[in-house]
XYZ file of N, CA and C in Angstrom:
771
model
N -5.951 60.824 18.868
C -7.298 60.302 18.868
C -7.360 58.945 19.536
N -8.560 58.504 19.768
C -8.765 57.208 20.425
C -8.327 56.057 19.526
N -7.788 54.987 20.149
C -7.344 53.792 19.439
C -8.087 52.571 19.971
N -8.242 51.572 19.144
C -8.901 50.328 19.569
C -8.002 49.587 20.540
N -8.520 49.253 21.686
C -7.747 48.520 22.680
C -8.171 47.060 22.762
N -9.368 46.766 22.312
C -9.860 45.378 22.358
C -10.837 45.175 21.213
N -10.641 44.054 20.485
C -11.485 43.771 19.322
C -11.739 42.268 19.291
N -12.947 41.828 19.588
C -13.285 40.403 19.664
C -14.299 40.074 18.576
N -13.987 39.068 17.783
C -14.908 38.591 16.746
C -15.302 37.159 17.088
N -16.572 36.874 17.069
C -17.068 35.540 17.397
C -18.030 35.083 16.316
N -17.844 33.871 15.828
C -18.731 33.324 14.802
C -20.108 33.046 15.374
N -21.118 33.287 14.581
C -22.498 33.010 14.975
C -22.809 31.555 14.661
N -22.693 30.709 15.642
C -22.862 29.269 15.426
C -24.295 28.894 15.082
N -25.234 29.806 15.324
C -26.630 29.520 15.018
C -26.935 29.717 13.537
N -26.085 30.448 12.835
C -26.259 30.628 11.410
C -25.809 29.367 10.687
N -26.669 28.751 9.876
C -26.324 27.460 9.254
C -25.048 27.503 8.416
N -24.864 28.541 7.636
C -23.681 28.614 6.792
C -22.410 28.812 7.618
N -22.516 29.638 8.651
C -21.360 29.838 9.531
C -21.013 28.543 10.262
N -22.059 27.816 10.705
C -21.831 26.541 11.396
C -21.187 25.524 10.463
N -21.584 25.556 9.177
C -21.009 24.624 8.207
C -19.521 24.886 8.012
N -19.147 26.173 7.973
C -17.733 26.518 7.834
C -16.946 26.028 9.048
N -17.504 26.237 10.239
C -16.825 25.803 11.459
C -16.660 24.288 11.493
N -17.697 23.555 11.026
C -17.626 22.091 11.009
C -16.573 21.622 10.014
N -16.523 22.283 8.856
C -15.515 21.936 7.847
C -14.106 22.142 8.407
N -13.883 23.247 9.070
C -12.563 23.522 9.630
C -12.191 22.490 10.683
N -13.175 22.072 11.478
C -12.905 21.088 12.535
C -12.540 19.732 11.930
N -13.351 19.256 10.981
C -13.109 17.939 10.398
C -11.862 17.922 9.516
N -11.678 18.957 8.723
C -10.482 18.999 7.870
C -9.225 19.099 8.723
N -9.332 19.743 9.884
C -8.194 19.814 10.801
C -7.793 18.448 11.324
N -8.787 17.601 11.615
C -8.497 16.229 12.068
C -7.787 15.455 10.964
N -8.277 15.618 9.722
C -7.674 14.884 8.611
C -6.258 15.377 8.333
N -6.041 16.679 8.409
C -4.691 17.216 8.223
C -3.747 16.680 9.300
N -4.249 16.579 10.520
C -3.441 16.018 11.612
C -3.058 14.574 11.299
N -4.009 13.825 10.714
C -3.771 12.431 10.319
C -2.645 12.352 9.285
N -2.743 13.160 8.233
C -1.724 13.165 7.193
C -0.351 13.564 7.744
N -0.341 14.585 8.580
C 0.926 15.062 9.135
C 1.608 13.982 9.972
N 0.819 13.192 10.706
C 1.389 12.121 11.523
C 1.997 11.034 10.637
N 1.316 10.689 9.527
C 1.887 9.714 8.591
C 3.206 10.246 8.043
N 3.209 11.507 7.642
C 4.409 12.103 7.048
C 5.587 12.114 8.010
N 5.296 12.209 9.300
C 6.349 12.210 10.313
C 6.774 10.800 10.729
N 6.053 9.781 10.240
C 6.337 8.410 10.654
C 5.848 8.117 12.061
N 4.854 8.855 12.526
C 4.343 8.764 13.893
C 3.112 7.850 13.914
N 3.342 6.546 14.051
C 2.235 5.585 14.017
C 1.247 5.866 15.145
N 1.753 6.133 16.349
C 0.865 6.409 17.485
C 0.020 7.650 17.213
N 0.624 8.655 16.605
C -0.113 9.862 16.273
C -1.204 9.614 15.251
N -0.922 8.770 14.263
C -1.937 8.409 13.266
C -3.083 7.667 13.940
N -2.750 6.695 14.771
C -3.777 5.878 15.409
C -4.659 6.702 16.346
N -4.126 7.772 16.897
C -4.908 8.631 17.793
C -6.019 9.354 17.050
N -5.950 9.423 15.711
C -6.999 10.100 14.947
C -8.168 9.170 14.623
N -8.034 7.858 14.904
C -9.091 6.894 14.597
C -9.987 6.626 15.802
N -11.272 6.414 15.525
C -12.182 5.887 16.546
C -11.837 4.430 16.807
N -12.202 3.928 17.976
C -11.870 2.539 18.332
C -12.493 1.536 17.369
N -13.678 1.873 16.821
C -14.372 0.959 15.910
C -14.240 1.405 14.455
N -13.155 2.069 14.133
C -12.950 2.584 12.778
C -12.829 1.456 11.762
N -13.141 1.788 10.521
C -12.998 0.879 9.378
C -12.239 1.607 8.288
N -11.261 0.931 7.672
C -10.562 1.550 6.555
C -10.480 0.602 5.366
N -10.574 1.178 4.179
C -10.289 0.497 2.922
C -9.143 1.289 2.307
N -7.944 0.719 2.403
C -6.743 1.517 2.102
C -5.530 0.604 2.020
N -4.794 0.697 0.942
C -3.565 -0.079 0.828
C -3.820 -1.547 0.541
N -2.758 -2.325 0.614
C -2.828 -3.738 0.229
C -3.409 -4.631 1.319
N -3.414 -4.175 2.566
C -3.924 -4.999 3.661
C -5.410 -4.803 3.922
N -5.946 -3.658 3.531
C -7.328 -3.300 3.877
C -8.098 -3.025 2.590
N -8.666 -4.067 2.010
C -9.245 -4.000 0.674
C -10.771 -3.903 0.733
N -11.381 -3.643 -0.422
C -12.842 -3.582 -0.485
C -13.472 -4.901 -0.047
N -12.979 -6.064 -0.549
C -13.567 -7.327 -0.072
C -13.292 -7.593 1.405
N -12.173 -7.085 1.918
C -11.800 -7.372 3.295
C -11.240 -6.109 3.958
N -12.135 -5.185 4.354
C -11.671 -3.958 5.014
C -11.092 -4.258 6.391
N -10.266 -3.355 6.878
C -9.699 -3.483 8.220
C -10.626 -2.796 9.220
N -11.030 -3.525 10.240
C -11.963 -3.007 11.243
C -11.306 -3.056 12.612
N -11.262 -1.924 13.289
C -10.656 -1.867 14.615
C -9.198 -1.456 14.564
N -8.761 -0.817 15.635
C -7.423 -0.219 15.639
C -6.291 -1.231 15.495
N -6.442 -2.398 16.074
C -5.354 -3.378 16.040
C -4.996 -3.764 14.613
N -6.025 -4.006 13.785
C -5.788 -4.393 12.397
C -5.338 -3.186 11.574
N -5.965 -2.046 11.816
C -5.621 -0.833 11.068
C -4.156 -0.466 11.270
N -3.656 -0.667 12.476
C -2.279 -0.275 12.777
C -1.270 -1.007 11.900
N -1.596 -2.217 11.462
C -0.680 -2.951 10.582
C -0.527 -2.229 9.244
N -1.648 -1.738 8.702
C -1.577 -1.001 7.436
C -0.822 0.310 7.621
N -1.073 1.011 8.711
C -0.383 2.276 8.957
C 1.116 2.023 9.127
N 1.466 0.954 9.814
C 2.873 0.607 9.973
C 3.541 0.338 8.641
N 2.819 -0.310 7.734
C 3.377 -0.564 6.400
C 3.596 0.749 5.658
N 2.652 1.675 5.767
C 2.803 2.971 5.091
C 4.015 3.732 5.636
N 4.185 3.696 6.938
C 5.328 4.375 7.544
C 6.635 3.721 7.083
N 6.669 2.391 7.060
C 7.875 1.686 6.596
C 8.173 1.994 5.137
N 7.119 2.222 4.355
C 7.283 2.555 2.937
C 7.471 4.057 2.725
N 7.646 4.794 3.821
C 7.950 6.234 3.783
C 6.908 7.028 3.013
N 5.645 6.703 3.274
C 4.572 7.449 2.626
C 4.602 8.911 3.062
N 4.292 9.778 2.094
C 4.081 11.187 2.386
C 2.837 11.644 1.633
N 1.844 12.125 2.386
C 0.604 12.611 1.802
C 0.685 14.125 1.622
N 0.485 14.576 0.384
C 0.425 16.005 0.090
C -0.995 16.329 -0.361
N -1.718 17.064 0.479
C -3.119 17.379 0.216
C -3.217 18.435 -0.878
N -3.982 18.109 -1.943
C -4.128 19.072 -3.040
C -5.524 19.668 -3.116
N -6.534 18.967 -2.553
C -7.895 19.481 -2.580
C -8.694 18.816 -1.475
N -9.584 19.581 -0.853
C -10.416 19.024 0.210
C -11.774 19.695 0.187
N -12.848 18.889 0.332
C -14.213 19.400 0.315
C -15.025 18.683 1.378
N -16.082 19.354 1.842
C -16.968 18.779 2.846
C -18.327 18.501 2.234
N -18.864 17.305 2.497
C -20.209 16.946 2.095
C -20.898 16.316 3.297
N -21.887 17.026 3.866
C -22.532 16.594 5.113
C -21.459 16.426 6.184
N -21.346 15.233 6.762
C -20.320 14.995 7.778
C -19.153 14.175 7.226
N -18.976 14.200 5.914
C -17.878 13.475 5.275
C -16.952 14.462 4.582
N -15.671 14.133 4.588
C -14.664 14.941 3.917
C -14.147 14.163 2.721
N -14.082 14.826 1.570
C -13.493 14.239 0.369
C -12.195 14.972 0.078
N -11.115 14.214 -0.066
C -9.794 14.819 -0.277
C -9.111 14.173 -1.470
N -8.320 14.965 -2.148
C -7.465 14.469 -3.220
C -6.028 14.679 -2.760
N -5.245 13.604 -2.743
C -3.882 13.696 -2.230
C -2.894 13.102 -3.222
N -1.698 13.654 -3.227
C -0.586 13.068 -3.951
C 0.262 12.302 -2.945
N 0.592 11.058 -3.269
C 1.289 10.172 -2.342
C 2.674 9.856 -2.899
N 3.678 10.092 -2.092
C 5.057 9.758 -2.451
C 5.558 8.676 -1.499
N 6.567 7.937 -1.916
C 7.109 6.893 -1.061
C 7.767 5.803 -1.880
N 8.171 4.742 -1.191
C 8.899 3.652 -1.836
C 8.097 2.976 -2.949
N 6.777 2.716 -2.795
C 6.041 2.105 -3.908
C 6.112 2.920 -5.187
N 6.023 4.241 -5.073
C 6.131 5.090 -6.261
C 7.530 4.985 -6.861
N 8.542 5.008 -6.015
C 9.922 4.905 -6.494
C 10.147 3.576 -7.211
N 9.631 2.490 -6.628
C 9.801 1.166 -7.238
C 9.159 1.099 -8.624
N 8.047 1.811 -8.788
C 7.342 1.797 -10.072
C 7.924 2.802 -11.059
N 8.953 3.552 -10.626
C 9.607 4.507 -11.510
C 8.822 5.787 -11.733
N 7.960 6.154 -10.773
C 7.172 7.382 -10.897
C 7.479 8.296 -9.718
N 7.064 9.559 -9.851
C 7.308 10.535 -8.795
C 6.303 10.403 -7.662
N 5.031 10.232 -8.028
C 3.960 10.125 -7.034
C 2.739 9.513 -7.674
N 1.765 9.099 -6.859
C 0.479 8.666 -7.386
C -0.622 9.442 -6.672
N -1.817 9.396 -7.229
C -2.927 10.198 -6.722
C -4.009 9.300 -6.139
N -4.491 9.665 -4.969
C -5.597 8.951 -4.338
C -6.726 9.919 -4.011
N -7.947 9.385 -4.052
C -9.129 10.116 -3.593
C -9.564 9.496 -2.272
N -9.651 10.303 -1.239
C -10.000 9.824 0.092
C -11.391 10.300 0.489
N -12.198 9.385 0.983
C -13.514 9.713 1.541
C -13.481 9.342 3.018
N -13.729 10.325 3.875
C -13.536 10.127 5.312
C -14.769 10.607 6.084
N -15.282 9.751 6.975
C -16.363 10.146 7.869
C -15.858 10.113 9.308
N -16.560 10.810 10.198
C -16.080 11.045 11.551
C -17.154 10.734 12.592
N -16.699 10.470 13.799
C -17.586 10.287 14.945
C -16.883 10.822 16.178
N -17.521 11.787 16.842
C -16.976 12.351 18.086
C -15.523 12.813 17.922
N -15.255 13.474 16.808
C -13.921 14.040 16.602
C -12.849 13.045 16.203
N -13.257 11.836 15.804
C -12.317 10.806 15.369
C -12.744 10.271 14.005
N -11.789 9.711 13.277
C -12.099 9.111 11.980
C -12.821 7.787 12.201
N -14.022 7.667 11.610
C -14.811 6.440 11.744
C -14.614 5.523 10.538
N -14.557 6.122 9.357
C -14.345 5.327 8.140
C -13.444 6.096 7.188
N -12.477 5.390 6.629
C -11.517 6.002 5.710
C -11.406 5.097 4.490
N -11.787 5.621 3.330
C -11.726 4.859 2.090
C -10.801 5.565 1.112
N -9.814 4.843 0.605
C -8.865 5.390 -0.366
C -9.073 4.702 -1.713
N -9.136 5.504 -2.750
C -9.284 4.982 -4.111
C -8.272 5.678 -5.009
N -7.501 4.905 -5.749
C -6.512 5.497 -6.640
C -7.176 6.077 -7.882
N -6.690 7.229 -8.302
C -7.243 7.937 -9.445
C -6.522 7.481 -10.707
N -7.111 6.505 -11.393
C -6.465 5.904 -12.553
C -6.504 6.798 -13.785
N -7.211 7.928 -13.706
C -7.158 8.880 -14.812
C -5.828 9.629 -14.834
N -5.096 9.564 -13.734
C -3.762 10.152 -13.651
C -2.759 9.150 -14.226
N -1.919 9.589 -15.151
C -1.042 8.668 -15.873
C -0.041 7.966 -14.960
N 0.526 8.681 -13.988
C 1.498 8.047 -13.092
C 0.812 7.012 -12.192
N -0.409 7.304 -11.779
C -1.158 6.362 -10.943
C -1.497 5.108 -11.736
N -1.837 5.281 -13.016
C -2.112 4.127 -13.868
C -0.862 3.265 -14.041
N 0.305 3.910 -14.133
C 1.570 3.173 -14.217
C 1.786 2.336 -12.966
N 1.507 2.920 -11.792
C 1.656 2.185 -10.532
C 0.692 1.008 -10.471
N -0.540 1.220 -10.940
C -1.530 0.135 -10.912
C -1.068 -1.038 -11.764
N -0.507 -0.745 -12.935
C -0.009 -1.826 -13.791
C 1.190 -2.519 -13.151
N 2.042 -1.732 -12.508
C 3.189 -2.301 -11.787
C 2.692 -3.309 -10.735
N 1.689 -2.907 -9.960
C 1.151 -3.799 -8.942
C 0.508 -5.037 -9.537
N -0.198 -4.868 -10.662
C -0.851 -6.005 -11.314
C 0.157 -7.054 -11.748
N 1.282 -6.601 -12.291
C 2.274 -7.529 -12.812
C 3.164 -8.091 -11.706
N 3.548 -7.241 -10.751
C 4.495 -7.672 -9.718
C 3.841 -8.477 -8.597
N 2.552 -8.249 -8.362
C 1.902 -8.887 -7.208
C 1.889 -10.410 -7.254
N 1.600 -11.051 -8.402
C 1.593 -12.521 -8.400
C 2.932 -13.128 -7.980
N 4.044 -12.534 -8.428
C 5.349 -13.057 -8.030
C 5.613 -12.786 -6.555
N 5.155 -11.636 -6.076
C 5.303 -11.344 -4.651
C 4.543 -12.342 -3.796
N 3.314 -12.656 -4.219
C 2.522 -13.638 -3.471
C 3.171 -15.019 -3.527
N 3.748 -15.367 -4.673
C 4.437 -16.654 -4.788
C 5.614 -16.737 -3.816
N 6.409 -15.690 -3.769
C 7.585 -15.707 -2.896
C 7.184 -15.819 -1.431
N 6.127 -15.109 -1.044
C 5.652 -15.195 0.338
C 5.134 -16.595 0.650
N 4.399 -17.177 -0.297
C 3.861 -18.524 -0.080
C 4.981 -19.554 -0.001
N 5.999 -19.402 -0.855
C 7.118 -20.339 -0.820
C 7.837 -20.258 0.519
N 7.976 -19.054 1.043
C 8.602 -18.887 2.351
C 7.855 -19.605 3.457
N 6.524 -19.743 3.282
C 5.696 -20.475 4.257
C 5.675 -21.974 3.973
N 6.240 -22.367 2.817
C 6.170 -23.770 2.418
C 4.813 -24.156 1.863
N 4.031 -23.175 1.400
C 2.671 -23.401 0.912
C 2.703 -23.619 -0.603
N 2.908 -24.860 -1.003
C 3.039 -25.190 -2.429
C 1.764 -24.856 -3.187
N 0.605 -25.149 -2.607
C -0.668 -24.906 -3.292
C -0.836 -23.427 -3.624
N -0.463 -22.557 -2.692
C -0.597 -21.117 -2.928
C 0.361 -20.645 -4.017
N 1.562 -21.233 -4.059
C 2.498 -20.896 -5.137
C 1.905 -21.309 -6.480
N 1.386 -22.502 -6.548
C 0.867 -23.027 -7.811
C -0.367 -22.261 -8.283
N -1.119 -21.699 -7.356
C -2.329 -20.955 -7.719
C -2.020 -19.735 -8.576
N -0.774 -19.266 -8.548
C -0.392 -18.079 -9.318
C 0.051 -18.417 -10.743
N 0.191 -19.707 -11.077
C 0.592 -20.121 -12.417
C -0.630 -20.401 -13.292
N -0.517 -20.089 -14.588
C -1.537 -20.546 -15.539
C -1.321 -22.032 -15.792
N -2.332 -22.679 -16.375
C -2.238 -24.125 -16.616
C -1.098 -24.470 -17.573
N -0.787 -23.548 -18.502
C 0.259 -23.822 -19.495
C 1.544 -23.036 -19.197
N 1.779 -22.730 -17.935
C 2.936 -21.922 -17.551
C 4.245 -22.623 -17.903
N 5.305 -21.803 -17.989
C 6.638 -22.252 -18.396
C 7.616 -21.778 -17.327
N 8.445 -22.671 -16.794
C 9.418 -22.328 -15.757
C 10.776 -22.901 -16.135
N 11.788 -22.063 -16.033
C 13.135 -22.534 -16.358
C 14.152 -21.812 -15.482
N 15.228 -22.550 -15.083
C 16.338 -21.876 -14.430
C 16.781 -22.430 -13.104
N 15.951 -23.218 -12.426
C 16.330 -23.749 -11.117
C 16.031 -25.248 -11.045
N 16.833 -25.954 -10.257
C 16.546 -27.334 -9.890
C 16.196 -28.238 -11.040
N 14.982 -28.762 -11.006
C 14.529 -29.726 -12.006
C 14.280 -29.089 -13.368
N 14.302 -27.750 -13.394
C 13.960 -27.043 -14.634
C 15.151 -26.285 -15.214
N 16.380 -26.738 -14.910
C 17.561 -26.029 -15.407
C 17.820 -26.346 -16.871
N 18.064 -27.605 -17.175
C 18.440 -27.976 -18.550
C 17.234 -28.043 -19.468
N 16.119 -28.519 -18.936
C 14.891 -28.635 -19.725
C 13.782 -27.848 -19.029
N 13.120 -26.925 -19.724
C 12.053 -26.145 -19.091
C 10.937 -27.041 -18.566
N 10.364 -26.655 -17.468
C 9.179 -27.324 -16.944
C 7.956 -26.626 -17.537
N 7.119 -27.374 -18.235
C 5.955 -26.808 -18.901
C 4.697 -27.446 -18.338
N 3.759 -26.606 -17.910
C 2.511 -27.108 -17.336
C 2.624 -27.270 -15.824
N 1.489 -27.212 -15.168
C 1.478 -27.201 -13.705
C 2.047 -28.471 -13.078
N 1.787 -29.597 -13.675
C 2.248 -30.856 -13.081
C 3.768 -30.879 -12.990
N 4.435 -30.464 -14.053
C 5.904 -30.456 -14.061
C 6.448 -29.376 -13.135
N 5.813 -28.208 -13.162
C 6.281 -27.094 -12.322
C 6.123 -27.418 -10.845
N 5.038 -28.107 -10.496
C 4.788 -28.379 -9.081
C 5.899 -29.230 -8.463
N 6.473 -30.146 -9.237
C 7.566 -30.958 -8.700
C 8.753 -30.086 -8.301
N 9.044 -29.059 -9.103
C 10.142 -28.154 -8.778
C 9.787 -27.284 -7.572
N 8.545 -26.835 -7.498
C 8.133 -26.018 -6.351
C 8.183 -26.843 -5.061
N 7.786 -28.096 -5.146
C 7.870 -28.982 -3.972
C 9.318 -29.160 -3.545
N 10.221 -29.275 -4.535
C 11.646 -29.377 -4.209
C 12.130 -28.117 -3.489
N 11.727 -26.939 -3.999
C 12.136 -25.688 -3.364
C 11.582 -25.574 -1.948
N 10.328 -25.987 -1.758
C 9.723 -25.929 -0.415
C 10.448 -26.867 0.540
N 10.774 -28.080 0.086
C 11.512 -29.032 0.922
C 12.898 -28.500 1.277
N 13.457 -27.689 0.386
C 14.783 -27.104 0.593
C 14.708 -25.819 1.433
N 13.480 -25.506 1.882
C 13.224 -24.287 2.682
C 13.753 -23.035 1.966
N 13.422 -22.944 0.703
C 13.860 -21.803 -0.100
C 13.122 -20.534 0.317
N 13.850 -19.458 0.344
C 13.281 -18.146 0.649
C 13.793 -17.179 -0.413
N 12.875 -16.613 -1.183
C 13.245 -15.755 -2.313
C 12.659 -14.362 -2.105
N 13.506 -13.355 -2.246
C 13.070 -11.966 -2.097
C 13.717 -11.113 -3.188
N 12.983 -10.150 -3.733
C 13.600 -9.245 -4.710
C 14.596 -8.314 -4.031
N 15.673 -8.011 -4.707
C 16.598 -6.996 -4.217
C 15.898 -5.646 -4.364
N 15.789 -4.863 -3.293
C 15.050 -3.599 -3.356
C 15.513 -2.718 -4.508
N 14.519 -2.171 -5.212
C 14.807 -1.234 -6.293
C 15.133 -1.862 -7.622
N 15.057 -3.207 -7.717
C 15.445 -3.862 -8.975
C 14.266 -4.324 -9.819
N 13.055 -4.271 -9.287
C 11.892 -4.740 -10.043
C 11.530 -3.705 -11.106
N 11.470 -4.152 -12.355
C 11.101 -3.278 -13.468
C 9.946 -3.922 -14.230
N 8.934 -3.123 -14.542
C 7.746 -3.620 -15.229
C 7.525 -2.821 -16.502
N 7.251 -3.537 -17.589
C 6.879 -2.905 -18.845
C 5.774 -3.739 -19.472
N 4.594 -3.145 -19.591
C 3.455 -3.889 -20.104
C 3.111 -5.041 -19.186
N 3.125 -6.262 -19.737
C 2.816 -7.463 -18.954
C 4.069 -8.180 -18.472
N 5.243 -7.591 -18.684
C 6.510 -8.266 -18.385
C 7.225 -7.626 -17.200
N 8.010 -8.452 -16.520
C 8.748 -8.016 -15.326
C 10.162 -8.569 -15.368
N 11.114 -7.773 -14.936
C 12.472 -8.250 -14.686
C 12.872 -7.821 -13.283
N 13.715 -8.610 -12.649
C 14.140 -8.283 -11.291
C 15.392 -9.070 -10.935
N 16.091 -8.584 -9.926
C 17.188 -9.331 -9.320
C 16.678 -9.885 -7.990
N 16.912 -11.169 -7.762
C 16.420 -11.842 -6.554
C 17.585 -12.325 -5.707
N 17.331 -12.441 -4.422
C 18.277 -13.131 -3.544
C 17.549 -14.324 -2.932
N 18.210 -15.483 -2.990
C 17.589 -16.717 -2.512
C 18.472 -17.384 -1.471
N 17.862 -17.768 -0.372
C 18.545 -18.573 0.643
C 17.773 -19.886 0.801
N 18.481 -20.940 1.220
C 17.853 -22.250 1.369
C 18.780 -23.146 2.188
N 18.306 -24.337 2.482
C 19.181 -25.306 3.142
C 20.398 -25.600 2.274
N 20.217 -25.611 0.957
C 21.328 -25.895 0.050
C 22.391 -24.807 0.097
N 21.959 -23.537 0.174
C 22.949 -22.454 0.247
C 23.711 -22.522 1.570
N 23.012 -22.881 2.642
C 23.691 -23.016 3.940
C 24.725 -24.142 3.891
N 24.339 -25.255 3.252
C 25.262 -26.383 3.123
C 26.503 -25.982 2.327
N 26.301 -25.085 1.357
C 27.425 -24.609 0.536
C 28.251 -23.559 1.256
N 27.804 -23.145 2.449
C 28.562 -22.195 3.247
C 28.349 -20.738 2.868
N 27.235 -20.438 2.183
C 26.933 -19.044 1.819
C 25.559 -18.674 2.356
N 25.357 -17.360 2.535
C 24.078 -16.882 3.062
C 22.980 -16.910 2.009
N 23.335 -16.544 0.773
C 22.340 -16.477 -0.287
C 23.016 -16.468 -1.637
N 22.235 -16.702 -2.672
C 22.713 -16.566 -4.048
C 21.863 -15.491 -4.724
N 22.445 -14.867 -5.752
C 21.750 -13.813 -6.490
C 21.267 -14.374 -7.823
N 20.015 -14.099 -8.153
C 19.394 -14.605 -9.374
C 18.796 -13.450 -10.167
N 18.741 -13.617 -11.468
C 18.015 -12.683 -12.332
C 16.764 -13.381 -12.824
N 15.652 -12.665 -12.825
C 14.396 -13.279 -13.235
C 13.696 -12.394 -14.266
N 13.051 -13.050 -15.211
C 12.133 -12.367 -16.130
C 10.840 -13.171 -16.118
N 9.724 -12.475 -16.134
C 8.433 -13.150 -16.038
C 7.391 -12.380 -16.864
N 6.348 -13.086 -17.242
C 5.242 -12.467 -17.973
C 3.940 -12.882 -17.315
N 3.038 -11.915 -17.177
C 1.765 -12.154 -16.500
C 0.629 -11.916 -17.492
N -0.377 -12.785 -17.433
C -1.554 -12.601 -18.292
C -2.807 -12.579 -17.419
């Protein structure tokens, strides 16, 4: 008997529901391409999915008060994600008008540092001419592991900002992270007798800045429980160079309120 030799199916683009499905497939395909490029560590591939005038609210560099606008600034955040070995695993995706809403599980170094497997983000993405125009990421704090990461960031961030400011020699920025009744002990002027209060602490911070101190946590050693943090630090300074060593290792415990 006769057999089919040619069979062509074409979507009716004039039908509103069919057109909506086609639009969803097109936009979700762009977003999947974006995620796949991040997972591969392909910064150029990620950037190719953005419009030139794109805006993102995502990560530590591109915040709600200060979103990243334009490819040059956005690329810094994407580079940080690649360096932190981010991997986006898409678990749900929906289309609303010309915006895509996605739920993703994110793995990488930040999750490992916080002692969790992954955290969850909700992404809202709009498009223009086949490119991402706006990308907003919000962490889902109803997820227990994501809440753990948020607390980790809350407690660890002030010390991270202090270390970065000290590296710049910015004493005022270091002091801004202390409470008025803060307590510091263990280095320089605060070894034998604790420095209590900002006035006493600032003298030690000024000493560290003059000594060109640079303090960084040893990767994987930061531990957070509640409002408390412990970590192993490595410190270099003019004093360590004078002593003929590259750095010294320190243990730190801190509490944040």
